[in-house]
Amino acid sequence: MEVKNKYVTINDYINGTPMESDFSICEETISLSSGEDNMINVMVVKNLYISVIDGSGVGRVVESAHPDFKTGDLVTGRLHWGEYTVIKGVGVEFDYDTILIKRLELDPLGFPLSYYAGSILGSSGLTAYGGFFKVCQPKKGDKVFVSAAAGSVGILVGQYAKLFGCFVVGCAGTKQKVDLLKEKLGFDDAFNYKEEIDLNSTLHRYFPNGIDIYFDNVGGEMLEAAIENMNIFGRVAVCGVISEYTDKTKGPKPDMIAVIYKRIRIEGFLSVDFKDIYQEFISTTVHHLQTGKMQAIEDISYGVEGIPTAFVDLFRGNNVGKKVVRIAED
Amino acid sequence: MEVKNKYVTINDYINGTPMESDFSICEETISLSSGEDNMINVMVVKNLYISVIDGSGVGRVVESAHPDFKTGDLVTGRLHWGEYTVIKGVGVEFDYDTILIKRLELDPLGFPLSYYAGSILGSSGLTAYGGFFKVCQPKKGDKVFVSAAAGSVGILVGQYAKLFGCFVVGCAGTKQKVDLLKEKLGFDDAFNYKEEIDLNSTLHRYFPNGIDIYFDNVGGEMLEAAIENMNIFGRVAVCGVISEYTDKTKGPKPDMIAVIYKRIRIEGFLSVDFKDIYQEFISTTVHHLQTGKMQAIEDISYGVEGIPTAFVDLFRGNNVGKKVVRIAED
């Protein structure tokens, strides 16, 4: 079999905030003859949806010499930024994505396939679920602050926290996002951090009785301000540091004396560590979706040509909810 | 009863590193008539040993109108920087020190009373024990780094960690301390941080396979370097930040991206949170002392006049082990 594959390349090491001009669209021809000696365990996947931040996506197997996958299987996992993904080698490691592959083979449960492309039923969902329930160890009534609350993970953390019985305030960077959080997603309150001058006093205003849990997606000054406003035994789940990815000098200088006397726990995590609660995450989230208690908010771009802008937009804060690129119709 | 009481006062708000001239020695007359209406629950304690950093100490009750204490009781708890401590009021709160008071009433187990003055069988011991076993959650074979390792808490953490089966390296600020750690206390290695230029590469040299646990007594640059050298799922117990007490600008700027991808947990704590393991701490530590497996290293000064220098010395790093001031013979 031979197919044309359009894909995205990065021109050079990106210094600072990425721009569209850092990327190029290329084309190659992919050929695969199943069963040849040097092609053991190789398969070609036609990409359907791609999540640009972690490269996870959903695709359909179009050619396979891998014993566990056959042509027509719906799979999810780390896919390339292109029309096709060639997965090579003996002992390909799928990690927890293997579970998703099997699930999708059986039944996507009637949900859009995009939900599995690093979205609410994929890595963002698992990150939010595990980060909130395992790392933050919430108690009912806890006062929860979520930064980048209209982002792919924040938007889910806030919903889980509300359903669990917490008081939840989110921050975001536009009025549209703030309105979405308050009016559609049930956050108790939300604010536009770009309109605030002193984050310390802003957080004090929204949390006059202090913060118990801070789900951190941004790092930097917001983390410092959250620690200032934290209650004793407060927990900080460090999920992302968008303010630092492009400028390391913006890293936080948390008040460690406060960390001691308030016994604050600050903990980083990755969704790959939550394999053991994957089934619980899926069944809980599917239930919330089916009963209308949770909403998936997706921001969809189209085509391989749409990938660079979709990626760059994440750093500009242009996405609302999960940024997914639809590469092809199934 | 009437007694003369020599005591220490602080002249003014201390800005920066404290000096002897920040303190004065005063004298007052204390009188107490037990049983008077306005004297309910008052007692006067003659101070025997004082721990200058947290004010805990050991003393003997010399006059009491408190129903739970009688003249002659040996007590421990928060005592004043002076020859006597007057404890006033209904509902005096002793917190976990109450347990110590009862223990000492019965039997100081043959150990020097100084051990209970915030030392190995007091708050430093409980801080080290709880901080290491509860906060750090060690596994046998873990590679443990302790800063200010010849200080009151560090010196005990290193010993607990070795007895538990960890690999332990400590840092301190003089050759004398480094030698003590390596030659007398069984640390696997130790170094003088003042002789190091680049703490990142220093830690890499002592931990070529990375750090699993960092017991932090100093904060600042050392915390940053420890995080750089940390293994995945590393734990940082934040016990003290001596580098920051006198200069907040020296606070650390930890690499939060590393905190995420290495899933590092950074946690502050106080010994008052370890009430539930107090009995376990005492029995384990008493056993280690009685079998010669642990050593209490104390640095003793004498008299109320010795308190200011004892305190100031902590900031100069002059103490080796627990700094205790002996106020009077029992």
XYZ file of C-alpha atoms in Angstrom:
660
model
C 0.000 0.000 0.000
C 1.189 3.488 -0.732
C -0.338 6.784 0.462
C 0.545 10.454 0.335
C 1.042 11.858 3.842
C 0.904 15.566 4.550
C 2.539 16.390 7.899
C 3.851 19.243 10.034
C 7.519 19.829 10.812
C 9.153 22.263 13.209
C 11.736 24.377 11.361
C 14.146 24.882 14.205
C 14.445 24.992 17.979
C 11.723 27.362 19.164
C 12.982 30.066 21.461
C 10.197 31.914 23.261
C 6.571 31.925 22.237
C 5.920 29.727 19.171
C 4.560 31.308 15.977
C 3.029 29.859 12.838
C 6.253 30.626 10.962
C 8.077 28.116 13.147
C 6.270 25.299 11.318
C 6.115 23.950 7.748
C 3.738 21.584 5.975
C 5.530 18.792 4.079
C 4.453 15.791 2.064
C 5.870 12.304 1.845
C 4.865 8.952 0.422
C 4.334 6.158 2.888
C 4.550 2.581 1.727
C 4.002 -0.467 3.808
C 4.033 -4.096 2.772
C 2.678 -6.084 5.654
C 4.403 -9.279 6.562
C 7.871 -8.487 5.278
C 10.648 -9.527 7.627
C 11.669 -6.056 8.632
C 8.122 -4.895 9.049
C 7.130 -6.948 12.068
C 4.627 -5.141 14.279
C 4.383 -2.148 11.976
C 1.050 -0.533 11.351
C -0.268 2.544 9.590
C -2.975 4.617 11.225
C -5.072 7.188 9.409
C -5.360 10.094 11.849
C -8.881 11.355 12.527
C -8.451 13.705 15.511
C -5.272 15.110 17.003
C -4.764 16.832 20.357
C -1.909 19.243 19.705
C -0.561 19.670 23.208
C 0.295 16.069 23.998
C 0.063 14.556 20.524
C -2.586 12.061 21.502
C -5.299 11.363 18.990
C -7.783 8.961 17.492
C -7.260 7.128 14.228
C -8.259 4.138 12.151
C -5.799 1.348 11.310
C -5.453 1.147 7.530
C -2.646 -1.419 7.323
C -1.269 -3.677 10.010
C 1.424 -6.299 10.478
C 0.964 -6.044 14.215
C -0.604 -9.154 15.739
C -2.826 -7.157 18.113
C -4.299 -4.776 15.539
C -6.106 -5.316 12.278
C -7.191 -3.031 9.463
C -10.294 -1.109 10.484
C -9.487 -0.968 14.230
C -10.202 2.340 15.849
C -7.210 3.302 17.995
C -6.044 6.083 20.194
C -2.578 6.951 21.415
C 0.313 9.163 20.495
C -0.226 10.097 16.839
C 1.874 12.266 14.569
C 1.010 15.764 13.421
C -0.025 14.587 9.976
C -2.550 12.617 7.987
C -1.044 9.262 8.895
C 0.981 7.775 11.711
C 3.362 4.878 11.097
C 3.899 2.905 14.311
C 7.020 0.774 14.083
C 8.936 -1.859 15.932
C 8.639 -4.902 18.081
C 7.297 -4.184 21.545
C 5.614 -0.921 20.758
C 4.684 0.623 24.062
C 1.164 1.902 24.286
C 1.033 2.456 28.034
C -2.436 3.256 29.250
C -3.500 4.099 25.717
C -3.710 0.371 25.049
C -6.789 0.345 27.215
C -8.315 3.081 25.098
C -7.570 1.163 21.937
C -9.478 -1.824 23.198
C -12.336 0.309 24.396
C -12.643 2.085 21.082
C -12.474 -1.198 19.217
C -15.483 -2.318 21.139
C -17.578 0.788 21.501
C -16.977 4.522 21.609
C -20.192 4.607 23.691
C -21.933 6.886 21.262
C -19.706 9.862 22.033
C -17.904 11.877 19.348
C -14.508 10.356 18.584
C -12.906 13.695 19.433
C -13.709 13.009 23.125
C -11.018 10.321 23.019
C -8.396 12.526 21.333
C -6.789 13.722 24.534
C -10.112 15.273 25.473
C -12.732 14.552 28.157
C -12.464 10.755 27.766
C -8.739 10.901 27.005
C -5.670 12.405 28.606
C -7.206 15.759 29.615
C -10.027 13.980 31.379
C -7.719 11.570 33.155
C -5.380 14.421 34.101
C -8.264 16.406 35.590
C -9.825 13.420 37.335
C -6.626 11.974 38.774
C -5.121 15.376 39.516
C -8.191 16.455 41.423
C -9.184 13.285 43.238
C -5.792 11.657 43.801
C -3.425 14.594 44.139
C -5.726 17.211 45.690
C -7.513 14.737 47.991
C -10.637 16.933 48.187
C -13.160 17.042 50.999
C -16.713 18.241 50.498
C -16.895 21.975 51.100
C -13.246 22.568 50.212
C -12.599 25.908 48.548
C -10.982 25.225 45.187
C -9.181 27.630 42.902
C -8.474 26.610 39.278
C -6.233 28.655 36.988
C -6.549 28.481 33.201
C -10.002 27.266 34.163
C -11.346 27.459 30.620
C -8.492 25.321 29.310
C -8.751 21.642 28.451
C -8.011 20.388 31.957
C -9.250 23.312 34.071
C -12.705 23.164 32.571
C -13.035 19.560 33.728
C -11.446 20.041 37.159
C -13.997 22.740 37.951
C -16.869 20.495 36.931
C -15.583 17.517 38.915
C -15.038 19.764 41.937
C -18.563 21.192 41.771
C -20.112 17.746 41.387
C -18.093 16.595 44.388
C -19.461 19.422 46.547
C -16.675 21.984 46.584
C -16.789 25.775 46.235
C -15.015 26.560 42.962
C -13.589 29.760 41.509
C -11.730 29.817 38.216
C -9.648 32.378 36.412
C -9.257 32.834 32.679
C -8.053 35.467 30.245
C -11.192 36.690 28.437
C -14.719 37.781 29.349
C -16.127 35.072 27.079
C -14.318 32.374 29.068
C -15.291 33.861 32.423
C -18.939 33.946 31.335
C -18.760 30.349 30.155
C -17.399 29.195 33.526
C -20.020 31.048 35.539
C -23.066 30.690 33.328
C -22.679 27.321 31.639
C -20.363 25.230 33.762
C -21.583 26.009 37.251
C -18.433 27.569 38.712
C -19.341 29.548 41.839
C -17.364 32.451 40.479
C -14.705 33.322 37.931
C -12.539 36.301 37.047
C -10.396 37.638 34.231
C -6.862 37.737 35.613
C -5.845 40.261 32.965
C -8.092 42.829 34.631
C -6.488 42.349 38.036
C -3.582 44.391 39.338
C -2.651 42.594 42.550
C -3.318 38.861 42.420
C -2.856 38.516 46.175
C -5.762 40.811 46.939
C -7.807 39.406 44.056
C -7.619 35.928 45.534
C -8.367 37.301 48.979
C -11.516 38.891 47.541
C -12.720 35.637 45.963
C -11.606 33.487 48.905
C -12.134 35.548 52.068
C -11.883 32.283 54.030
C -8.819 31.050 52.166
C -8.079 28.435 49.526
C -7.938 24.723 50.385
C -6.999 23.415 46.946
C -5.208 25.160 44.116
C -5.210 23.317 40.798
C -2.350 25.057 39.040
C -2.187 25.212 35.265
C -0.144 28.389 34.956
C 2.643 28.627 37.555
C 4.429 31.946 38.054
C 2.856 34.787 40.033
C -0.484 33.030 40.322
C 1.126 30.185 42.260
C 2.791 32.675 44.598
C -0.523 34.462 45.206
C -2.368 31.187 45.754
C 0.146 30.137 48.413
C -0.298 33.492 50.161
C -4.050 32.838 50.295
C -3.903 29.196 51.199
C -5.372 27.661 54.339
C -3.439 25.310 56.565
C -3.010 21.855 55.025
C -3.681 23.374 51.594
C -2.849 21.334 48.527
C -1.398 22.567 45.244
C -1.643 20.202 42.274
C 0.906 21.385 39.731
C -0.503 20.349 36.378
C 0.960 22.939 34.039
C 3.002 26.108 34.002
C 1.881 27.841 30.834
C 3.425 31.116 32.037
C 6.844 29.433 32.152
C 6.972 27.257 29.043
C 8.187 30.141 26.964
C 9.998 32.145 29.634
C 11.698 30.340 32.489
C 12.379 33.608 34.302
C 8.653 33.790 35.064
C 8.885 30.842 37.433
C 7.355 31.309 40.880
C 9.218 32.151 44.041
C 6.811 30.639 46.539
C 7.015 31.785 50.149
C 8.545 28.682 51.705
C 8.035 29.982 55.230
C 4.291 29.981 54.500
C 4.651 26.486 53.010
C 6.033 25.340 56.360
C 3.731 27.052 58.825
C 0.623 26.329 56.731
C 1.862 22.776 55.981
C 1.190 23.181 52.290
C 1.726 20.284 49.906
C 2.829 21.134 46.354
C 2.816 18.171 43.998
C 3.494 17.644 40.316
C 1.848 14.810 38.398
C 1.261 13.275 34.966
C -1.786 11.421 33.724
C 0.279 8.300 32.976
C 0.462 7.741 36.733
C -3.285 7.255 36.976
C -3.584 3.909 35.185
C -5.020 2.315 38.317
C -8.020 4.621 38.335
C -8.558 4.654 34.574
C -11.678 2.480 34.629
C -13.163 4.453 37.516
C -12.431 7.679 35.629
C -14.111 6.413 32.445
C -17.204 5.047 34.141
C -17.689 8.125 36.342
C -17.174 10.541 33.481
C -19.333 8.610 31.040
C -22.073 8.600 33.646
C -21.778 12.365 34.175
C -21.887 12.929 30.413
C -24.851 10.625 29.878
C -26.825 12.258 32.691
C -25.955 15.749 31.460
C -24.047 16.646 34.631
C -20.816 17.342 32.763
C -20.135 19.063 29.502
C -17.280 18.572 27.058
C -16.179 21.916 25.686
C -14.107 21.486 22.553
C -12.491 23.978 20.246
C -12.060 22.230 16.905
C -9.743 23.202 14.033
C -9.587 21.422 10.692
C -6.931 19.729 8.614
C -3.180 19.269 8.865
C -2.813 22.910 7.784
C -4.748 23.888 10.921
C -2.282 22.232 13.327
C 0.309 25.032 13.648
C -2.296 27.689 14.459
C -4.085 25.323 16.832
C -0.804 24.838 18.701
C 0.216 28.489 18.695
C -3.252 29.500 19.898
C -2.688 27.574 23.126
C 0.092 30.004 24.046
C -2.066 32.965 23.069
C -4.900 31.660 25.250
C -7.206 31.594 22.260
C -8.717 28.185 22.896
C -11.863 27.647 24.924
C -11.906 24.147 26.308
C -10.018 21.338 24.636
C -8.204 22.194 21.422
C -8.627 19.350 18.952
C -7.763 19.224 15.252
C -10.001 17.157 13.036
C -7.736 15.705 10.365
C -10.204 13.567 8.434
C -13.724 12.230 8.503
C -13.952 8.634 9.621
C 6.098 33.346 97.318
C 8.340 35.935 95.786
C 11.350 35.364 93.545
C 13.742 37.449 91.507
C 13.498 36.559 87.810
C 16.245 37.435 85.369
C 14.962 37.295 81.778
C 15.799 38.264 78.205
C 13.960 40.940 76.224
C 14.204 41.858 72.568
C 14.953 45.580 72.233
C 13.141 46.171 68.977
C 11.921 44.512 65.767
C 14.932 42.634 64.378
C 15.620 43.427 60.757
C 18.077 41.023 59.145
C 20.435 38.748 61.033
C 20.012 39.016 64.825
C 22.936 40.196 66.954
C 23.638 40.078 70.691
C 22.965 43.827 70.888
C 19.334 43.186 69.906
C 18.746 41.695 73.359
C 18.858 42.909 76.970
C 18.880 41.117 80.302
C 16.281 42.438 82.757
C 15.184 41.552 86.241
C 11.739 41.480 87.834
C 10.130 40.211 90.984
C 7.533 37.506 90.592
C 5.008 36.917 93.313
C 2.312 34.340 93.359
C -0.178 33.538 96.045
C -1.815 30.268 95.166
C -5.514 29.980 95.557
C -6.449 33.620 95.138
C -9.515 34.208 92.983
C -7.681 35.791 90.109
C -4.925 33.236 90.182
C -6.865 30.175 89.106
C -4.727 27.766 87.109
C -1.600 29.851 87.491
C 1.707 28.179 88.117
C 5.334 29.196 88.346
C 7.965 27.000 86.741
C 11.674 27.240 87.469
C 13.362 26.830 84.109
C 16.109 24.206 83.921
C 16.798 23.866 80.169
C 15.662 26.103 77.312
C 15.700 25.386 73.588
C 16.154 28.811 72.042
C 14.695 28.223 68.607
C 11.195 27.169 69.590
C 11.209 28.221 73.242
C 10.459 24.751 74.516
C 12.182 23.680 77.670
C 12.174 21.638 80.830
C 11.420 23.038 84.249
C 10.286 22.248 87.766
C 6.992 23.561 89.167
C 7.767 25.701 92.221
C 4.279 27.050 92.929
C 0.963 25.923 91.526
C -2.691 26.819 91.707
C -3.365 24.628 88.699
C -5.341 21.490 89.533
C -3.246 19.265 87.246
C 0.168 20.318 88.503
C 1.729 20.405 91.909
C 4.941 21.845 93.307
C 7.851 19.624 92.375
C 6.406 18.359 89.081
C 8.882 18.180 86.251
C 7.307 19.749 83.184
C 8.175 20.530 79.638
C 6.535 22.910 77.210
C 6.902 26.442 75.987
C 9.005 28.241 78.589
C 10.180 31.832 78.722
C 13.695 33.030 78.088
C 14.395 33.572 81.759
C 14.885 31.910 85.108
C 11.167 31.379 85.675
C 8.053 30.978 83.588
C 4.672 32.072 84.867
C 1.891 30.124 83.155
C -1.425 31.888 83.537
C -5.079 31.480 82.877
C -7.904 29.016 82.772
C -7.641 26.483 79.976
C -3.919 26.690 79.424
C -3.175 24.834 76.230
C -0.262 22.478 76.373
C -0.853 20.669 73.100
C 1.343 17.621 72.714
C 3.607 18.930 75.430
C 1.017 17.762 77.923
C 2.085 14.241 77.092
C 5.669 15.153 77.833
C 4.691 16.674 81.163
C 3.066 13.457 82.257
C 5.953 11.364 81.035
C 8.472 13.474 82.889
C 6.419 13.370 86.043
C 6.680 9.617 85.965
C 10.156 8.974 84.674
C 12.666 10.775 82.476
C 13.936 7.242 81.669
C 17.388 7.982 82.960
C 18.228 10.392 80.162
C 19.543 13.905 80.759
C 16.674 16.372 81.175
C 18.124 18.400 78.297
C 16.959 15.624 75.922
C 13.408 16.784 76.610
C 14.128 20.488 76.074
C 13.186 20.518 72.403
C 15.995 18.031 71.813
C 16.135 14.366 70.779
C 13.166 13.381 72.977
C 11.402 16.707 72.427
C 10.367 18.807 69.465
C 13.530 18.338 67.377
C 13.222 14.599 67.683
C 9.540 14.567 66.825
C 10.161 16.944 63.905
C 12.873 14.678 62.532
C 10.942 11.463 63.121
C 7.590 12.653 61.770
C 9.148 14.685 58.978
C 11.170 11.740 57.796
C 8.746 8.850 58.260
C 5.414 10.583 57.657
C 6.247 13.325 55.184
C 9.099 11.694 53.246
C 7.527 8.222 53.201
C 10.921 6.519 52.818
C 11.603 3.164 51.213
C 14.685 1.100 52.036
C 17.497 2.045 49.674
C 16.173 5.545 49.031
C 18.872 8.127 48.463
C 18.415 10.852 51.048
C 19.921 14.311 51.135
C 19.802 16.346 54.354
C 20.791 20.015 54.489
C 21.933 21.672 57.712
C 22.658 18.061 58.584
C 24.610 18.923 61.731
C 21.727 21.027 63.050
C 19.289 19.919 65.723
C 16.871 18.204 63.327
C 19.199 17.223 60.475
C 21.485 15.293 62.758
C 18.548 13.104 63.796
C 17.017 12.730 60.315
C 20.293 11.357 59.013
C 20.495 8.830 61.840
C 16.882 7.704 61.412
C 17.426 7.387 57.661
C 20.570 5.283 58.076
C 18.900 3.005 60.620
C 15.990 2.592 58.204
C 18.300 1.460 55.396
C 18.707 4.547 53.244
C 21.801 6.028 51.609
C 22.367 9.382 53.321
C 24.457 12.408 52.427
C 24.398 15.573 54.495
C 25.744 19.047 54.027
C 26.971 21.439 56.680
C 29.048 24.599 56.936
C 32.294 23.562 58.670
C 34.839 20.763 58.403
C 34.224 19.869 62.045
C 30.532 19.229 61.298
C 31.255 17.292 58.120
C 33.682 15.070 60.006
C 31.145 14.479 62.766
C 28.514 13.370 60.255
C 30.825 10.982 58.443
C 32.905 9.648 61.297
C 30.593 9.577 64.288
C 27.035 9.494 62.969
C 27.304 7.033 60.115
C 26.312 9.296 57.226
C 27.443 7.714 53.952
C 28.967 11.008 52.963
C 28.882 14.705 53.782
C 30.233 17.933 52.334
C 30.869 21.536 53.290
C 28.555 23.596 51.099
C 30.717 26.685 51.630
C 33.468 25.026 49.623
C 31.217 24.328 46.653
C 30.766 26.644 43.709
C 27.924 25.060 41.774
C 25.456 23.231 44.009
C 23.831 21.511 41.024
C 27.004 19.722 40.063
C 27.920 19.129 43.708
C 24.702 17.223 44.268
C 25.172 15.368 41.004
C 28.596 14.274 42.250
C 27.227 12.955 45.559
C 24.081 11.505 43.973
C 25.035 10.215 40.504
C 21.789 8.209 40.535
C 19.653 11.070 41.786
C 17.989 12.044 45.046
C 14.796 10.344 46.238
C 14.268 12.364 49.404
C 15.426 15.848 50.264
C 14.989 16.890 53.883
C 15.229 20.646 53.563
C 16.357 22.771 56.482
C 17.741 25.685 54.497
C 15.594 26.582 51.462
C 17.014 28.917 48.832
C 19.520 27.743 46.226
C 19.962 24.361 47.876
C 16.296 23.553 47.314
C 16.587 24.545 43.657
C 19.658 22.333 43.208
C 18.002 19.421 44.995
C 15.005 19.594 42.663
C 17.338 19.577 39.657
C 18.898 16.378 40.978
C 15.737 14.686 42.102
C 14.471 11.364 40.791
C 10.901 10.837 39.675
C 8.449 10.693 42.561
C 10.999 12.504 44.718
C 9.851 14.000 47.998
C 10.953 17.251 49.583
C 10.119 17.718 53.259
C 10.340 21.440 53.964
C 11.323 21.701 57.598
C 13.179 24.996 57.731
C 14.488 27.757 55.533
C 17.373 29.179 57.528
C 18.692 30.956 54.422
C 15.436 32.917 54.202
C 14.615 33.811 57.788
C 16.749 36.900 57.637
C 16.492 37.667 53.908
C 13.299 36.841 52.050
C 14.899 37.636 48.695
C 16.921 34.421 49.073
C 13.818 32.302 48.589
C 14.049 29.486 46.029
C 12.725 29.609 42.502
C 12.175 25.891 41.985
C 11.909 24.606 38.424
C 8.185 23.846 38.336
C 8.452 22.100 34.962
C 10.771 19.595 36.638
C 8.307 19.346 39.545
C 5.663 18.250 37.035
C 7.551 15.833 34.841
C 9.356 14.261 37.797
C 6.143 14.294 39.885
C 7.899 15.832 42.844
C 6.063 16.401 46.101
C 7.137 19.408 48.205
C 5.541 19.520 51.630
C 5.806 21.750 54.659
C 5.117 20.436 58.149
C 5.277 21.190 61.868
C 5.931 18.793 64.716
C 2.567 19.632 66.344
C 0.932 17.613 63.548
C 2.594 14.416 64.694
C 0.695 13.900 67.951
C -0.638 10.584 66.686
C 2.840 9.100 66.347
C 4.262 10.654 69.506
C 4.321 7.408 71.503
C 5.841 5.501 68.589
C 8.478 8.223 68.225
C 9.371 8.104 71.929
C 9.561 4.319 72.169
C 11.566 3.951 68.951
C 13.977 6.717 69.845
C 14.409 5.603 73.448
C 15.180 2.118 72.149
C 17.770 3.469 69.690
C 19.375 5.526 72.460
C 19.416 2.658 74.946
C 20.976 0.279 72.404
C 23.519 2.891 71.327
C 22.226 3.070 67.761
C 21.481 6.784 67.967
C 23.396 9.607 69.518
C 22.105 12.889 70.898
C 24.480 15.674 69.969
C 23.893 18.734 72.108
C 25.585 22.081 72.221
C 24.992 23.485 75.691
C 25.290 27.096 76.861
C 24.837 28.294 80.408
C 22.654 30.806 82.190
C 20.120 33.410 81.147
C 23.037 35.581 80.040
C 23.949 32.847 77.541
C 20.570 32.906 75.758
C 21.183 35.801 73.300
C 24.459 34.318 72.031
C 22.927 30.852 71.845
C 20.153 32.244 69.640
C 22.410 34.397 67.467
C 24.778 31.450 66.978
C 22.018 29.513 65.204
C 22.073 32.097 62.430
C 25.855 32.010 62.298
C 25.787 28.215 62.024
C 27.929 27.955 65.134
C 25.961 25.200 66.816
C 26.716 21.539 66.380
C 23.608 19.502 67.066
C 20.868 20.780 69.325
C 21.462 24.152 70.945
C 20.242 24.046 74.540
C 20.751 26.564 77.333
C 21.059 25.208 80.838
C 19.466 27.788 83.089
C 19.775 26.097 86.444
C 20.701 22.844 88.115
C 17.706 20.777 89.126
